[in-house]
Amino acid sequence: MRKNHRGQRPESDEPLSEGRVEYLEAARQRVRNRRIRRTAVLLVLLTAVVLFATGIAGSSVAALKDLTDTARIALLPGSGWPQQTGVMEVKQLAAMNSSFVELGEEGCVVWSRTGTRLNSIQSGYARPALAVGKNRFVLYNRSGNELRVESRTQNLYTKTMENSITLCAMADNGTLAVVTEDPGSAARLRVYSSSMEQLLSWSLTIADGTPLRLAFSPDGRRLAVAAVNGGQMVTNFYVVTLAQGDPMLVGSGSGAAQWLSWTGSQSILAVCDSRAVLYNASGGERAAYDFTGQTLRDISVDASGNTALLLASGQLCQAVMLGRDLGVENTTQVQASNRIVRAGDTFYLLTDTGVECLSTDGTSQWTQSLSARPQGLLADRRQLLVFCGNTVQGLTPPAAENNAQSNT
């Protein structure tokens, strides 16, 4: 019979040193990461098998590429921020799934949210422009007739239109709308599937107007069109159901449309020079907000459909917070600003010298000065990215930074 001796403990029961604990935790994390990578790879392969086995591979190749991109971004985390993007003057900036695309004068770059460069395109277009969906975007030439449909990592399609391109829009499901000049009419609108099969074509008359803004519904099955009649300076708003192809006039407003988006499955937000209107997708106004006498400097709509307007009157600026129904939540006099970004119950102002964060009730939360004028900002629950010239860097709210320092 084995005797137990008091005062003696097995070697496995000895307390681990701090360094030993950290080593074991790191080892466990490496094992977890390997399991996650294996699971992601198996998911991609299984999805590919299912798509081809069910006979829908033709329309699903692009979806498979999107899934592959998502797995690649998850498996190859970046080195973080700051990073030099190569874009000195930001022309357009848009968020996609786990990534963003930044357009400059000579082309665009795509980065993951963790700091990995995913794609870089030097198009050579004289007047480049972007339209983005969830996992892909279209880069087109407003002084030519070529467009490129890109995933987050590679080119999917390049297409040459018969006439010059004036406007494009991309749905989250990959459906693409293209407006071109059209001899004998105001413009021609074509809509293509994610595999670039033409779904419909609409030749707009002068009375219909020339499309100035486009916006796909959240499910990608309908397209809102803001078409301006230059002779009367009136913008007509249409909804086109792709399965039917017949445009329906839902309303008209004076001035040119500055913004067009869906705030739900049945409501469309349109902002003209002095008025914001919420239209029913079936026709008619649901609500409106007038800002006559003030200049619209910028507009931001968050993921929930809440709106922030940055209005200017002389040297004074005003931030107006509107709910999904265009009800006024708050109006605040703010410092002179160039851009406004709304994110839930918070909004951000971009000035010549930095970024200011305010709650939607107008209370200033923090201000951060920057060495260069901020040209854009991306905000979500996890991350704040600010773009200054050639550099993108993460912003940490001073309160959170102080808490992190006090915990170390």
Tab-separated table of C-alpha atoms in Angstrom, residues 50-403:
chain	number	residue	atom	x	y	z
A	50	VAL	CA	-22.767	21.897	-52.701
A	51	LEU	CA	-22.978	24.677	-55.280
A	52	PHE	CA	-21.680	22.534	-58.120
A	53	ALA	CA	-23.673	19.471	-57.065
A	54	THR	CA	-26.961	21.389	-57.036
A	55	GLY	CA	-26.428	22.655	-60.569
A	56	ILE	CA	-26.369	26.361	-59.750
A	57	ALA	CA	-22.636	26.811	-60.216
A	58	GLY	CA	-23.031	29.267	-63.091
A	59	SER	CA	-24.685	31.933	-60.951
A	60	SER	CA	-22.746	31.044	-57.815
A	61	VAL	CA	-19.134	31.294	-58.952
A	62	ALA	CA	-18.999	34.932	-57.874
A	63	ALA	CA	-20.603	34.060	-54.533
A	64	LEU	CA	-17.950	31.392	-54.043
A	65	LYS	CA	-15.234	33.973	-54.721
A	66	ASP	CA	-16.827	36.264	-52.132
A	67	LEU	CA	-16.796	33.422	-49.607
A	68	THR	CA	-13.165	32.654	-50.432
A	69	ASP	CA	-12.268	36.314	-49.877
A	70	THR	CA	-14.016	36.264	-46.499
A	71	ALA	CA	-12.069	33.175	-45.454
A	72	ARG	CA	-8.803	34.684	-46.650
A	73	ILE	CA	-9.382	37.891	-44.682
A	74	ALA	CA	-10.211	35.881	-41.553
A	75	LEU	CA	-7.176	33.615	-41.896
A	76	LEU	CA	-4.655	36.379	-42.682
A	77	PRO	CA	-5.045	39.064	-40.007
A	78	GLY	CA	-3.179	42.284	-40.725
A	79	SER	CA	-0.524	44.124	-38.763
A	80	GLY	CA	-2.900	46.860	-37.624
A	81	TRP	CA	-2.767	50.616	-37.998
A	82	PRO	CA	-1.399	53.109	-38.979
A	83	GLN	CA	-0.689	52.206	-42.597
A	84	GLN	CA	0.252	54.173	-45.706
A	85	THR	CA	-2.395	53.515	-48.349
A	86	GLY	CA	-0.855	55.316	-51.314
A	87	VAL	CA	-3.921	57.557	-51.766
A	88	MET	CA	-2.975	61.179	-51.137
A	89	GLU	CA	-6.345	62.790	-51.929
A	90	VAL	CA	-9.395	60.711	-50.999
A	91	LYS	CA	-12.100	61.007	-53.664
A	92	GLN	CA	-14.401	58.288	-52.300
A	93	LEU	CA	-14.332	56.040	-49.267
A	94	ALA	CA	-16.698	53.147	-48.625
A	95	ALA	CA	-16.967	50.238	-46.208
A	96	MET	CA	-17.482	46.641	-47.305
A	97	ASN	CA	-17.626	43.352	-45.425
A	98	SER	CA	-14.535	43.268	-43.125
A	99	SER	CA	-12.815	45.750	-45.443
A	100	PHE	CA	-12.960	49.133	-47.140
A	101	VAL	CA	-12.117	50.629	-50.523
A	102	GLU	CA	-10.445	54.011	-50.961
A	103	LEU	CA	-10.457	55.883	-54.282
A	104	GLY	CA	-7.834	58.422	-55.318
A	105	GLU	CA	-7.069	60.286	-58.503
A	106	GLU	CA	-5.237	57.412	-60.198
A	107	GLY	CA	-6.973	54.321	-58.838
A	108	CYS	CA	-8.137	52.614	-55.687
A	109	VAL	CA	-6.919	50.331	-52.913
A	110	VAL	CA	-8.751	47.739	-50.808
A	111	TRP	CA	-7.721	47.020	-47.224
A	112	SER	CA	-9.010	44.650	-44.596
A	113	ARG	CA	-10.174	46.161	-41.299
A	114	THR	CA	-7.127	44.614	-39.616
A	115	GLY	CA	-4.566	46.323	-41.854
A	116	THR	CA	-3.914	43.953	-44.777
A	117	ARG	CA	-3.723	45.350	-48.302
A	118	LEU	CA	-6.082	43.134	-50.335
A	119	ASN	CA	-6.078	44.780	-53.745
A	120	SER	CA	-4.666	47.751	-55.634
A	121	ILE	CA	-5.960	48.967	-59.007
A	122	GLN	CA	-4.291	51.570	-61.211
A	123	SER	CA	-7.079	52.086	-63.723
A	124	GLY	CA	-5.794	55.114	-65.599
A	125	TYR	CA	-9.369	56.457	-65.759
A	126	ALA	CA	-9.631	60.216	-66.264
A	127	ARG	CA	-12.646	60.543	-63.938
A	128	PRO	CA	-12.860	57.386	-61.814
A	129	ALA	CA	-15.806	56.670	-59.514
A	130	LEU	CA	-16.914	53.844	-57.211
A	131	ALA	CA	-20.124	52.118	-56.216
A	132	VAL	CA	-19.960	49.399	-53.560
A	133	GLY	CA	-21.950	46.451	-52.294
A	134	LYS	CA	-21.294	44.128	-49.408
A	135	ASN	CA	-18.487	42.050	-50.917
A	136	ARG	CA	-17.685	43.720	-54.233
A	137	PHE	CA	-17.568	47.067	-55.968
A	138	VAL	CA	-17.595	48.593	-59.419
A	139	LEU	CA	-14.893	50.999	-60.570
A	140	TYR	CA	-15.951	52.982	-63.625
A	141	ASN	CA	-14.790	55.814	-65.841
A	142	ARG	CA	-17.115	58.812	-66.037
A	143	SER	CA	-15.128	60.074	-69.026
A	144	GLY	CA	-15.223	56.764	-70.862
A	145	ASN	CA	-17.206	53.587	-71.352
A	146	GLU	CA	-15.276	50.972	-69.341
A	147	LEU	CA	-16.145	49.512	-65.943
A	148	ARG	CA	-14.495	46.920	-63.714
A	149	VAL	CA	-16.373	44.731	-61.231
A	150	GLU	CA	-13.993	43.801	-58.423
A	151	SER	CA	-14.160	41.501	-55.448
A	152	ARG	CA	-12.162	42.495	-52.402
A	153	THR	CA	-9.080	40.720	-53.797
A	154	GLN	CA	-9.396	40.334	-57.580
A	155	ASN	CA	-11.079	41.416	-60.792
A	156	LEU	CA	-14.328	39.620	-61.586
A	157	TYR	CA	-15.405	41.293	-64.823
A	158	THR	CA	-14.352	44.097	-67.137
A	159	LYS	CA	-17.012	45.437	-69.472
A	160	THR	CA	-17.038	48.055	-72.219
A	161	MET	CA	-20.334	49.839	-72.791
A	162	GLU	CA	-21.457	51.214	-76.143
A	163	ASN	CA	-21.674	54.772	-74.829
A	164	SER	CA	-20.106	56.839	-72.057
A	165	ILE	CA	-20.933	55.840	-68.485
A	166	THR	CA	-22.419	58.491	-66.200
A	167	LEU	CA	-23.446	56.541	-63.102
A	168	CYS	CA	-23.310	53.068	-61.515
A	169	ALA	CA	-24.739	51.364	-58.429
A	170	MET	CA	-23.950	48.021	-56.808
A	171	ALA	CA	-26.329	45.952	-54.664
A	172	ASP	CA	-25.242	43.847	-51.703
A	173	ASN	CA	-26.060	40.699	-53.711
A	174	GLY	CA	-23.832	41.777	-56.622
A	175	THR	CA	-26.523	43.150	-58.939
A	176	LEU	CA	-25.165	46.069	-60.970
A	177	ALA	CA	-26.949	49.122	-62.429
A	178	VAL	CA	-25.267	51.168	-65.165
A	179	VAL	CA	-26.427	54.481	-66.653
A	180	THR	CA	-24.987	55.539	-69.996
A	181	GLU	CA	-25.535	58.288	-72.487
A	182	ASP	CA	-28.058	57.300	-75.131
A	183	PRO	CA	-28.487	58.989	-78.533
A	184	GLY	CA	-32.067	60.142	-78.936
A	185	SER	CA	-33.012	59.981	-75.243
A	186	ALA	CA	-31.963	61.423	-71.889
A	187	ALA	CA	-30.103	58.275	-70.795
A	188	ARG	CA	-30.248	54.489	-70.763
A	189	LEU	CA	-30.342	52.419	-67.579
A	190	ARG	CA	-29.270	48.765	-67.658
A	191	VAL	CA	-29.273	46.305	-64.779
A	192	TYR	CA	-27.063	43.200	-64.711
A	193	SER	CA	-27.035	40.141	-62.464
A	194	SER	CA	-23.999	39.194	-60.376
A	195	SER	CA	-22.773	37.118	-63.343
A	196	MET	CA	-23.233	40.110	-65.716
A	197	GLU	CA	-26.368	38.839	-67.446
A	198	GLN	CA	-28.616	41.731	-68.464
A	199	LEU	CA	-31.858	41.799	-66.479
A	200	LEU	CA	-33.526	44.915	-67.882
A	201	SER	CA	-33.001	48.047	-69.950
A	202	TRP	CA	-34.825	51.373	-69.620
A	203	SER	CA	-34.446	54.262	-72.053
A	204	LEU	CA	-35.405	57.426	-70.161
A	205	THR	CA	-37.061	60.285	-71.983
A	206	ILE	CA	-36.360	63.952	-71.336
A	207	ALA	CA	-39.585	64.082	-69.325
A	208	ASP	CA	-38.419	61.120	-67.220
A	209	GLY	CA	-35.157	62.917	-66.485
A	210	THR	CA	-31.488	61.959	-66.328
A	211	PRO	CA	-30.513	59.605	-63.476
A	212	LEU	CA	-28.465	61.440	-60.887
A	213	ARG	CA	-28.645	58.958	-57.967
A	214	LEU	CA	-29.289	55.217	-57.741
A	215	ALA	CA	-29.898	52.972	-54.720
A	216	PHE	CA	-30.712	49.272	-54.509
A	217	SER	CA	-33.124	47.948	-51.896
A	218	PRO	CA	-31.597	45.832	-49.100
A	219	ASP	CA	-32.573	42.586	-50.875
A	220	GLY	CA	-31.334	43.840	-54.258
A	221	ARG	CA	-34.683	43.216	-55.978
A	222	ARG	CA	-35.677	46.843	-56.469
A	223	LEU	CA	-33.856	49.947	-57.611
A	224	ALA	CA	-34.620	53.520	-56.575
A	225	VAL	CA	-33.789	56.119	-59.228
A	226	ALA	CA	-33.519	59.898	-58.792
A	227	ALA	CA	-33.722	61.473	-62.264
A	228	VAL	CA	-33.411	65.229	-62.724
A	229	ASN	CA	-35.340	67.147	-65.356
A	230	GLY	CA	-32.881	69.926	-66.116
A	231	GLY	CA	-35.365	72.152	-67.865
A	232	GLN	CA	-37.727	72.306	-64.888
A	233	MET	CA	-35.086	71.669	-62.148
A	234	VAL	CA	-37.294	68.940	-60.745
A	235	THR	CA	-36.115	65.514	-59.595
A	236	ASN	CA	-38.400	62.549	-60.224
A	237	PHE	CA	-38.080	59.552	-57.931
A	238	TYR	CA	-38.824	56.080	-59.305
A	239	VAL	CA	-38.805	52.522	-58.010
A	240	VAL	CA	-38.022	49.797	-60.526
A	241	THR	CA	-38.885	46.206	-59.580
A	242	LEU	CA	-36.288	44.128	-61.404
A	243	ALA	CA	-38.555	41.120	-61.912
A	244	GLN	CA	-41.148	43.312	-63.668
A	245	GLY	CA	-39.056	46.088	-65.212
A	246	ASP	CA	-41.762	48.765	-65.107
A	247	PRO	CA	-40.632	51.986	-63.351
A	248	MET	CA	-43.104	53.510	-60.877
A	249	LEU	CA	-43.041	57.211	-60.060
A	250	VAL	CA	-43.180	57.565	-56.253
A	251	GLY	CA	-42.717	61.335	-55.994
A	252	SER	CA	-41.073	64.525	-57.265
A	253	GLY	CA	-39.148	67.337	-55.625
A	254	SER	CA	-37.586	70.645	-56.596
A	255	GLY	CA	-33.828	70.878	-56.970
A	256	ALA	CA	-31.198	68.224	-57.560
A	257	ALA	CA	-30.980	65.062	-55.474
A	258	GLN	CA	-27.935	65.072	-53.178
A	259	TRP	CA	-28.653	61.722	-51.500
A	260	LEU	CA	-30.717	58.596	-52.129
A	261	SER	CA	-30.893	55.468	-49.956
A	262	TRP	CA	-33.255	52.857	-48.577
A	263	THR	CA	-33.916	53.128	-44.836
A	264	GLY	CA	-35.887	49.892	-44.777
A	265	SER	CA	-37.602	47.495	-47.141
A	266	GLN	CA	-40.466	49.921	-47.823
A	267	SER	CA	-39.006	53.416	-47.392
A	268	ILE	CA	-36.632	55.570	-49.430
A	269	LEU	CA	-34.766	58.625	-48.138
A	270	ALA	CA	-34.193	61.384	-50.686
A	271	VAL	CA	-32.383	64.614	-49.865
A	272	CYS	CA	-32.481	67.528	-52.277
A	273	ASP	CA	-31.034	71.031	-51.967
A	274	SER	CA	-33.331	72.215	-49.170
A	275	ARG	CA	-35.535	69.285	-48.168
A	276	ALA	CA	-35.273	65.690	-46.943
A	277	VAL	CA	-38.195	63.424	-47.849
A	278	LEU	CA	-39.062	59.878	-46.865
A	279	TYR	CA	-41.011	58.172	-49.669
A	280	ASN	CA	-43.047	55.002	-49.508
A	281	ALA	CA	-41.731	52.418	-51.932
A	282	SER	CA	-45.305	52.068	-53.152
A	283	GLY	CA	-45.583	55.824	-53.726
A	284	GLY	CA	-46.282	59.015	-51.787
A	285	GLU	CA	-44.514	60.952	-49.067
A	286	ARG	CA	-44.280	59.476	-45.595
A	287	ALA	CA	-42.447	62.353	-43.876
A	288	ALA	CA	-40.318	65.410	-44.690
A	289	TYR	CA	-37.864	67.836	-43.095
A	290	ASP	CA	-37.252	71.303	-44.596
A	291	PHE	CA	-34.007	73.223	-44.130
A	292	THR	CA	-34.695	76.137	-46.502
A	293	GLY	CA	-32.166	78.947	-46.207
A	294	GLN	CA	-29.323	76.666	-45.115
A	295	THR	CA	-26.709	74.957	-47.251
A	296	LEU	CA	-26.375	71.186	-47.058
A	297	ARG	CA	-22.690	70.561	-46.428
A	298	ASP	CA	-22.831	66.826	-45.718
A	299	ILE	CA	-25.191	63.950	-44.886
A	300	SER	CA	-24.658	60.622	-43.156
A	301	VAL	CA	-27.068	57.713	-42.687
A	302	ASP	CA	-26.109	54.906	-40.312
A	303	ALA	CA	-26.893	51.199	-40.599
A	304	SER	CA	-30.208	51.661	-38.755
A	305	GLY	CA	-31.476	54.357	-41.115
A	306	ASN	CA	-30.894	57.277	-38.732
A	307	THR	CA	-29.724	60.467	-40.434
A	308	ALA	CA	-27.319	63.281	-39.592
A	309	LEU	CA	-27.356	66.513	-41.596
A	310	LEU	CA	-24.522	69.044	-41.503
A	311	LEU	CA	-26.016	72.402	-42.450
A	312	ALA	CA	-24.178	75.699	-42.937
A	313	SER	CA	-25.383	79.286	-42.705
A	314	GLY	CA	-22.537	81.709	-43.311
A	315	GLN	CA	-19.723	80.802	-40.914
A	316	LEU	CA	-22.055	78.834	-38.614
A	317	CYS	CA	-22.675	75.102	-38.786
A	318	GLN	CA	-25.570	73.087	-37.425
A	319	ALA	CA	-25.846	69.352	-36.867
A	320	VAL	CA	-29.377	67.961	-37.169
A	321	MET	CA	-30.150	64.443	-35.950
A	322	LEU	CA	-33.144	62.760	-37.596
A	323	GLY	CA	-34.699	59.387	-36.799
A	324	ARG	CA	-35.765	56.779	-39.348
A	325	ASP	CA	-39.118	58.577	-39.705
A	326	LEU	CA	-37.300	61.956	-40.171
A	327	GLY	CA	-38.437	63.088	-36.750
A	328	VAL	CA	-36.029	65.657	-35.266
A	329	GLU	CA	-34.056	64.118	-32.407
A	330	ASN	CA	-31.794	67.096	-31.767
A	331	THR	CA	-30.328	70.232	-33.344
A	332	THR	CA	-26.907	71.453	-32.214
A	333	GLN	CA	-24.740	74.419	-33.149
A	334	VAL	CA	-21.276	73.003	-33.891
A	335	GLN	CA	-17.873	74.260	-34.936
A	336	ALA	CA	-17.153	74.774	-38.629
A	337	SER	CA	-16.804	71.270	-40.100
A	338	ASN	CA	-16.338	69.609	-43.461
A	339	ARG	CA	-17.889	66.193	-42.877
A	340	ILE	CA	-20.311	64.467	-40.521
A	341	VAL	CA	-20.521	60.735	-39.753
A	342	ARG	CA	-23.374	59.207	-37.763
A	343	ALA	CA	-23.013	55.927	-35.860
A	344	GLY	CA	-26.035	55.119	-33.685
A	345	ASP	CA	-26.283	57.462	-30.698
A	346	THR	CA	-22.979	59.142	-31.610
A	347	PHE	CA	-21.810	61.367	-34.442
A	348	TYR	CA	-18.402	62.622	-35.536
A	349	LEU	CA	-17.360	65.942	-37.062
A	350	LEU	CA	-14.310	66.271	-39.301
A	351	THR	CA	-12.749	69.737	-39.108
A	352	ASP	CA	-9.611	71.190	-40.683
A	353	THR	CA	-7.563	70.193	-37.639
A	354	GLY	CA	-9.065	66.997	-36.231
A	355	VAL	CA	-12.088	64.935	-35.190
A	356	GLU	CA	-14.749	65.697	-32.597
A	357	CYS	CA	-17.118	63.096	-31.160
A	358	LEU	CA	-20.555	64.105	-29.872
A	359	SER	CA	-23.573	62.226	-28.580
A	360	THR	CA	-26.767	62.759	-30.551
A	361	ASP	CA	-28.082	65.070	-27.789
A	362	GLY	CA	-25.271	67.492	-28.691
A	363	THR	CA	-22.921	66.744	-25.782
A	364	SER	CA	-19.251	66.786	-26.777
A	365	GLN	CA	-17.527	63.519	-25.824
A	366	TRP	CA	-13.957	64.119	-26.944
A	367	THR	CA	-11.803	65.939	-29.478
A	368	GLN	CA	-8.615	64.712	-31.098
A	369	SER	CA	-6.233	66.920	-33.050
A	370	LEU	CA	-4.437	65.503	-36.076
A	371	SER	CA	-1.280	66.514	-37.906
A	372	ALA	CA	-3.129	66.723	-41.246
A	373	ARG	CA	-6.673	67.537	-42.325
A	374	PRO	CA	-8.880	64.418	-42.018
A	375	GLN	CA	-10.460	63.469	-45.332
A	376	GLY	CA	-12.676	60.605	-44.204
A	377	LEU	CA	-13.714	58.456	-41.258
A	378	LEU	CA	-15.126	54.950	-40.956
A	379	ALA	CA	-16.938	54.120	-37.729
A	380	ASP	CA	-18.467	50.948	-36.371
A	381	ARG	CA	-18.886	49.407	-32.935
A	382	ARG	CA	-15.395	47.956	-32.879
A	383	GLN	CA	-13.208	50.448	-34.684
A	384	LEU	CA	-12.650	54.063	-35.726
A	385	LEU	CA	-10.445	54.671	-38.762
A	386	VAL	CA	-9.498	58.184	-39.870
A	387	PHE	CA	-7.923	58.999	-43.256
A	388	CYS	CA	-5.380	61.805	-43.511
A	389	GLY	CA	-3.590	62.115	-46.838
A	390	ASN	CA	-1.552	58.996	-47.470
A	391	THR	CA	-2.207	57.512	-44.020
A	392	VAL	CA	-5.040	55.671	-42.308
A	393	GLN	CA	-4.866	55.319	-38.540
A	394	GLY	CA	-7.048	54.019	-35.753
A	395	LEU	CA	-8.615	56.447	-33.294
A	396	THR	CA	-8.942	55.502	-29.650
A	397	PRO	CA	-11.347	57.661	-27.598
A	398	PRO	CA	-9.367	59.393	-24.815
A	399	ALA	CA	-11.567	57.864	-22.095
A	400	ALA	CA	-10.950	54.333	-23.377
A	401	GLU	CA	-7.227	55.061	-23.744
A	402	ASN	CA	-7.004	56.349	-20.167
A	403	ASN	CA	-8.827	53.274	-18.870
